[in-house]
mmCIF file of C-alpha atoms in Angstrom:
data_model
loop_
_atom_site.group_PDB
_atom_site.id
_atom_site.type_symbol
_atom_site.label_atom_id
_atom_site.label_comp_id
_atom_site.label_asym_id
_atom_site.label_seq_id
_atom_site.Cartn_x
_atom_site.Cartn_y
_atom_site.Cartn_z
ATOM 1 C CA GLY A 1 98.338 98.752 108.181
ATOM 2 C CA GLN A 2 98.345 101.883 106.105
ATOM 3 C CA GLN A 3 100.103 101.685 102.753
ATOM 4 C CA LEU A 4 100.984 104.255 100.165
ATOM 5 C CA ASN A 5 101.339 103.717 96.448
ATOM 6 C CA GLN A 6 103.495 105.956 94.299
ATOM 7 C CA SER A 7 103.210 106.300 90.558
ATOM 8 C CA PRO A 8 105.122 105.992 88.396
ATOM 9 C CA GLN A 9 107.649 103.640 89.951
ATOM 10 C CA SER A 10 110.363 105.157 87.731
ATOM 11 C CA MET A 11 110.576 107.639 84.915
ATOM 12 C CA PHE A 12 113.098 108.793 82.348
ATOM 13 C CA ILE A 13 112.693 112.293 81.017
ATOM 14 C CA GLN A 14 114.628 114.763 78.889
ATOM 15 C CA GLU A 15 116.222 117.759 80.545
ATOM 16 C CA GLY A 16 113.813 120.688 80.392
ATOM 17 C CA GLU A 17 110.656 118.576 80.538
ATOM 18 C CA ASP A 18 108.055 118.844 83.273
ATOM 19 C CA VAL A 19 107.506 115.916 85.656
ATOM 20 C CA SER A 20 104.371 114.745 87.421
ATOM 21 C CA MET A 21 104.099 112.041 90.052
ATOM 22 C CA ASN A 22 101.499 111.070 92.583
ATOM 23 C CA CYS A 23 100.914 109.236 95.807
ATOM 24 C CA THR A 24 97.709 107.476 96.814
ATOM 25 C CA SER A 25 96.403 105.957 100.000
ATOM 26 C CA SER A 26 93.433 103.864 101.033
ATOM 27 C CA SER A 27 93.176 105.972 104.201
ATOM 28 C CA ILE A 28 92.471 109.634 104.783
ATOM 29 C CA PHE A 29 95.550 111.610 105.758
ATOM 30 C CA ASN A 30 95.791 115.058 107.345
ATOM 31 C CA THR A 31 99.437 115.753 106.467
ATOM 32 C CA TRP A 32 101.480 114.989 103.372
ATOM 33 C CA LEU A 33 105.224 115.391 103.002
ATOM 34 C CA TRP A 34 107.427 115.067 99.928
ATOM 35 C CA TYR A 35 111.091 114.127 100.243
ATOM 36 C CA LYS A 36 113.964 113.646 97.764
ATOM 37 C CA GLN A 37 116.747 111.152 98.382
ATOM 38 C CA ASP A 38 120.086 111.123 96.566
ATOM 39 C CA PRO A 39 122.224 107.955 96.487
ATOM 40 C CA GLY A 40 123.989 107.377 99.795
ATOM 41 C CA GLU A 41 122.170 110.226 101.512
ATOM 42 C CA GLY A 42 119.165 110.598 103.781
ATOM 43 C CA PRO A 43 115.839 111.960 102.488
ATOM 44 C CA VAL A 44 115.609 115.751 102.269
ATOM 45 C CA LEU A 45 112.284 117.448 102.950
ATOM 46 C CA LEU A 46 110.940 119.333 99.928
ATOM 47 C CA ILE A 47 107.372 120.344 100.721
ATOM 48 C CA ALA A 48 104.854 119.881 103.553
ATOM 49 C CA LEU A 49 101.072 120.035 103.052
ATOM 50 C CA TYR A 50 98.502 120.367 105.833
ATOM 51 C CA LYS A 51 95.110 121.086 104.284
ATOM 52 C CA ALA A 52 92.970 119.380 101.632
ATOM 53 C CA GLY A 53 93.276 121.255 98.341
ATOM 54 C CA GLU A 54 96.420 123.094 99.462
ATOM 55 C CA LEU A 55 98.880 123.918 96.681
ATOM 56 C CA THR A 56 102.447 124.742 97.784
ATOM 57 C CA SER A 57 105.529 125.604 95.743
ATOM 58 C CA ASN A 58 109.237 125.402 96.458
ATOM 59 C CA GLY A 59 111.141 126.816 93.481
ATOM 60 C CA ARG A 60 110.394 124.617 90.478
ATOM 61 C CA LEU A 61 108.512 122.122 92.655
ATOM 62 C CA THR A 62 104.786 122.293 93.290
ATOM 63 C CA ALA A 63 102.832 119.862 95.433
ATOM 64 C CA GLN A 64 99.138 119.526 96.081
ATOM 65 C CA PHE A 65 97.114 117.930 98.863
ATOM 66 C CA GLY A 66 94.298 116.075 97.090
ATOM 67 C CA ILE A 67 90.749 117.125 97.941
ATOM 68 C CA THR A 68 89.786 113.546 98.801
ATOM 69 C CA ARG A 69 92.638 113.591 101.362
ATOM 70 C CA LYS A 70 93.726 110.222 99.994
ATOM 71 C CA ASP A 71 96.243 111.477 97.482
ATOM 72 C CA SER A 72 98.949 114.018 96.823
ATOM 73 C CA PHE A 73 100.770 115.189 93.716
ATOM 74 C CA LEU A 74 104.240 116.542 93.008
ATOM 75 C CA ASN A 75 105.194 118.433 89.865
ATOM 76 C CA ILE A 76 108.662 119.530 88.804
ATOM 77 C CA SER A 77 108.898 122.107 86.051
ATOM 78 C CA ALA A 78 111.776 122.432 83.575
ATOM 79 C CA SER A 79 113.760 119.499 84.970
ATOM 80 C CA ILE A 80 117.536 119.751 85.329
ATOM 81 C CA PRO A 81 120.161 117.018 85.877
ATOM 82 C CA SER A 82 120.307 117.577 89.641
ATOM 83 C CA ASP A 83 116.621 116.599 89.912
ATOM 84 C CA VAL A 84 117.762 112.983 89.527
ATOM 85 C CA GLY A 85 116.944 110.930 92.612
ATOM 86 C CA ILE A 86 114.166 109.109 94.397
ATOM 87 C CA TYR A 87 111.104 111.066 95.458
ATOM 88 C CA PHE A 88 109.175 109.782 98.460
ATOM 89 C CA CYS A 89 105.790 110.821 99.701
ATOM 90 C CA ALA A 90 104.890 110.405 103.359
ATOM 91 C CA GLY A 91 101.392 110.676 104.773
ATOM 92 C CA ARG A 92 100.043 110.862 108.278
ATOM 93 C CA ALA A 93 96.577 110.161 109.606
ATOM 94 C CA LEU A 94 95.454 111.892 112.791
ATOM 95 C CA GLY A 95 97.269 110.472 115.790
ATOM 96 C CA GLN A 96 99.342 108.119 113.664
ATOM 97 C CA ASN A 97 102.955 107.972 112.540
ATOM 98 C CA PHE A 98 104.041 109.008 109.066
ATOM 99 C CA VAL A 99 103.972 106.236 106.467
ATOM 100 C CA PHE A 100 106.318 106.423 103.484
ATOM 101 C CA GLY A 101 105.610 105.351 99.932
ATOM 102 C CA PRO A 102 108.012 103.140 97.948
ATOM 103 C CA GLY A 103 109.344 106.081 95.954
ATOM 104 C CA THR A 104 109.466 107.305 92.356
ATOM 105 C CA ARG A 105 112.900 107.074 90.767
ATOM 106 C CA LEU A 106 113.578 109.983 88.420
ATOM 107 C CA SER A 107 116.256 109.918 85.744
ATOM 108 C CA VAL A 108 116.980 112.992 83.623
ATOM 109 C CA LEU A 109 118.586 112.520 80.221
ATOM 110 C CA PRO A 110 120.716 115.397 78.899
ATOM 111 C CA GLU B 1 122.752 125.074 111.855
ATOM 112 C CA ALA B 2 124.047 121.505 111.927
ATOM 113 C CA GLY B 3 121.730 118.811 110.672
ATOM 114 C CA VAL B 4 121.120 115.358 112.089
ATOM 115 C CA VAL B 5 124.458 113.602 112.523
ATOM 116 C CA GLN B 6 124.796 109.841 112.369
ATOM 117 C CA SER B 7 127.778 107.561 112.794
ATOM 118 C CA PRO B 8 129.225 105.440 111.487
ATOM 119 C CA ARG B 9 128.299 105.974 107.824
ATOM 120 C CA TYR B 10 129.096 102.394 106.934
ATOM 121 C CA LYS B 11 129.474 99.220 108.964
ATOM 122 C CA ILE B 12 130.289 95.668 107.904
ATOM 123 C CA ILE B 13 129.964 92.933 110.500
ATOM 124 C CA GLU B 14 129.693 89.180 110.615
ATOM 125 C CA LYS B 15 126.362 87.634 111.506
ATOM 126 C CA LYS B 16 125.757 87.037 115.218
ATOM 127 C CA GLN B 17 127.961 90.025 116.127
ATOM 128 C CA PRO B 18 126.563 93.092 117.907
ATOM 129 C CA VAL B 19 126.430 96.535 116.285
ATOM 130 C CA ALA B 20 125.476 100.003 117.474
ATOM 131 C CA PHE B 21 124.525 103.184 115.659
ATOM 132 C CA TRP B 22 124.653 106.693 117.077
ATOM 133 C CA CYS B 23 122.530 109.742 116.301
ATOM 134 C CA ASN B 24 122.758 113.393 117.328
ATOM 135 C CA PRO B 25 119.562 115.255 116.397
ATOM 136 C CA ILE B 26 119.173 118.889 115.371
ATOM 137 C CA SER B 27 119.609 121.142 118.402
ATOM 138 C CA GLY B 28 116.268 121.874 120.039
ATOM 139 C CA HIS B 29 114.441 118.973 118.389
ATOM 140 C CA ASN B 30 112.854 116.913 121.111
ATOM 141 C CA THR B 31 111.380 114.205 118.888
ATOM 142 C CA LEU B 32 113.786 111.604 117.499
ATOM 143 C CA TYR B 33 113.047 108.737 115.138
ATOM 144 C CA TRP B 34 114.909 105.649 113.992
ATOM 145 C CA TYR B 35 113.906 104.298 110.594
ATOM 146 C CA LEU B 36 114.923 101.218 108.634
ATOM 147 C CA GLN B 37 115.264 101.515 104.866
ATOM 148 C CA ASN B 38 115.609 98.398 102.764
ATOM 149 C CA LEU B 39 116.912 98.645 99.222
ATOM 150 C CA GLY B 40 114.314 100.053 96.842
ATOM 151 C CA GLN B 41 111.839 100.895 99.591
ATOM 152 C CA GLY B 42 110.775 103.851 101.665
ATOM 153 C CA PRO B 43 111.807 104.306 105.294
ATOM 154 C CA GLU B 44 109.903 102.304 107.926
ATOM 155 C CA LEU B 45 109.632 103.547 111.489
ATOM 156 C CA LEU B 46 111.338 101.502 114.170
ATOM 157 C CA ILE B 47 110.962 103.756 117.197
ATOM 158 C CA ARG B 48 109.942 107.313 118.072
ATOM 159 C CA TYR B 49 111.158 109.236 121.121
ATOM 160 C CA GLU B 50 109.716 112.361 122.629
ATOM 161 C CA ASN B 51 112.506 113.653 124.842
ATOM 162 C CA GLU B 52 113.826 110.551 126.615
ATOM 163 C CA GLU B 53 110.575 108.598 126.406
ATOM 164 C CA ALA B 54 110.011 105.963 123.726
ATOM 165 C CA VAL B 55 106.411 106.823 122.790
ATOM 166 C CA ASP B 56 106.130 104.290 119.954
ATOM 167 C CA ASP B 57 108.334 101.212 119.707
ATOM 168 C CA SER B 58 105.674 98.902 118.324
ATOM 169 C CA GLN B 59 107.698 98.190 115.153
ATOM 170 C CA LEU B 60 111.002 97.541 116.937
ATOM 171 C CA PRO B 61 111.953 93.819 116.939
ATOM 172 C CA LYS B 62 112.665 93.698 120.634
ATOM 173 C CA ASP B 63 114.251 90.264 120.643
ATOM 174 C CA ARG B 64 117.391 91.681 119.059
ATOM 175 C CA PHE B 65 116.967 95.445 118.726
ATOM 176 C CA SER B 66 117.227 97.990 121.505
ATOM 177 C CA ALA B 67 117.442 101.767 121.616
ATOM 178 C CA GLU B 68 118.058 104.414 124.203
ATOM 179 C CA ARG B 69 117.969 108.187 124.502
ATOM 180 C CA LEU B 70 119.105 108.676 128.055
ATOM 181 C CA LYS B 71 119.314 112.473 128.296
ATOM 182 C CA GLY B 72 116.752 113.290 125.674
ATOM 183 C CA VAL B 73 119.352 114.343 123.104
ATOM 184 C CA ASP B 74 121.659 111.719 121.517
ATOM 185 C CA SER B 75 120.380 108.234 120.814
ATOM 186 C CA THR B 76 121.855 104.830 120.109
ATOM 187 C CA LEU B 77 120.280 101.902 118.301
ATOM 188 C CA LYS B 78 121.728 98.456 118.932
ATOM 189 C CA ILE B 79 121.324 95.086 117.267
ATOM 190 C CA GLN B 80 122.467 91.979 119.087
ATOM 191 C CA PRO B 81 122.961 89.545 117.517
ATOM 192 C CA ALA B 82 122.859 90.761 113.918
ATOM 193 C CA GLU B 83 121.329 88.569 111.214
ATOM 194 C CA LEU B 84 121.909 88.612 107.463
ATOM 195 C CA GLY B 85 118.461 90.136 106.943
ATOM 196 C CA ASP B 86 119.404 93.175 109.019
ATOM 197 C CA SER B 87 121.505 94.492 106.134
ATOM 198 C CA ALA B 88 119.883 97.851 105.335
ATOM 199 C CA VAL B 89 120.251 101.591 105.861
ATOM 200 C CA TYR B 90 119.376 102.821 109.346
ATOM 201 C CA LEU B 91 118.159 106.411 109.293
ATOM 202 C CA CYS B 92 117.791 108.770 112.215
ATOM 203 C CA ALA B 93 115.507 111.794 112.001
ATOM 204 C CA SER B 94 114.397 114.543 114.342
ATOM 205 C CA SER B 95 111.583 117.053 114.515
ATOM 206 C CA PHE B 96 110.606 120.026 116.631
ATOM 207 C CA GLY B 97 107.786 119.858 119.106
ATOM 208 C CA GLN B 98 105.593 117.052 120.350
ATOM 209 C CA GLY B 99 103.952 114.528 118.120
ATOM 210 C CA ASN B 100 104.571 113.818 114.487
ATOM 211 C CA THR B 101 105.678 116.908 112.646
ATOM 212 C CA GLU B 102 107.893 117.036 109.554
ATOM 213 C CA ALA B 103 111.140 115.236 110.231
ATOM 214 C CA PHE B 104 114.672 116.007 109.077
ATOM 215 C CA PHE B 105 116.889 113.042 108.314
ATOM 216 C CA GLY B 106 120.546 112.238 108.839
ATOM 217 C CA GLN B 107 122.688 110.613 106.151
ATOM 218 C CA GLY B 108 122.073 107.139 107.518
ATOM 219 C CA THR B 109 124.255 104.196 108.443
ATOM 220 C CA ARG B 110 124.554 101.486 105.816
ATOM 221 C CA LEU B 111 124.858 98.127 107.571
ATOM 222 C CA THR B 112 126.098 95.040 105.776
ATOM 223 C CA VAL B 113 125.920 91.728 107.633
ATOM 224 C CA VAL B 114 128.038 88.969 106.097
#
């Protein structure tokens, strides 16, 4: 079945630094979603992408739908302590269910 | 607007016992999903409902898992009997409209089978 890879698996950054993470698939997707999950909570939707090449922002977060339609990227600018959590990508091929990646665990050091 | 509500938040049961989880989706959302999330992994779809119809239950282990959404609103997911390997977080999500659109998740039920 379809599988997503997320990179990096985990990252430790200093407060104020920018963060970049990505999600790749062996299949072409027509929708990408990015979620953040805090400990003990459900995933919260951050950004949705619907078109190849699309660049969408939500505050300090910016996500892009890769032009090959097999990848997506999430950037966080000027990280703050509350950015700590696990970031999941989810992709959907036409007529299929969303598939989630394994997550990128972000830790922010003060 | 209230989000997706799940109960209970936590459940500890002995193996071979039954367990049930309840979900109330966001008002007006006709698509409801149950996901399983194992530790350190992303959510995996168990079943998707559109209104009261289960349109995709291909990943639901039907020998011990069952789900229902009788009036097209609330849903329950049941495991009988539970096994040690069922220990995980069970997430409910809902979305507006038909088909797979972006889903909004509840807080989940953390199940521990001992």
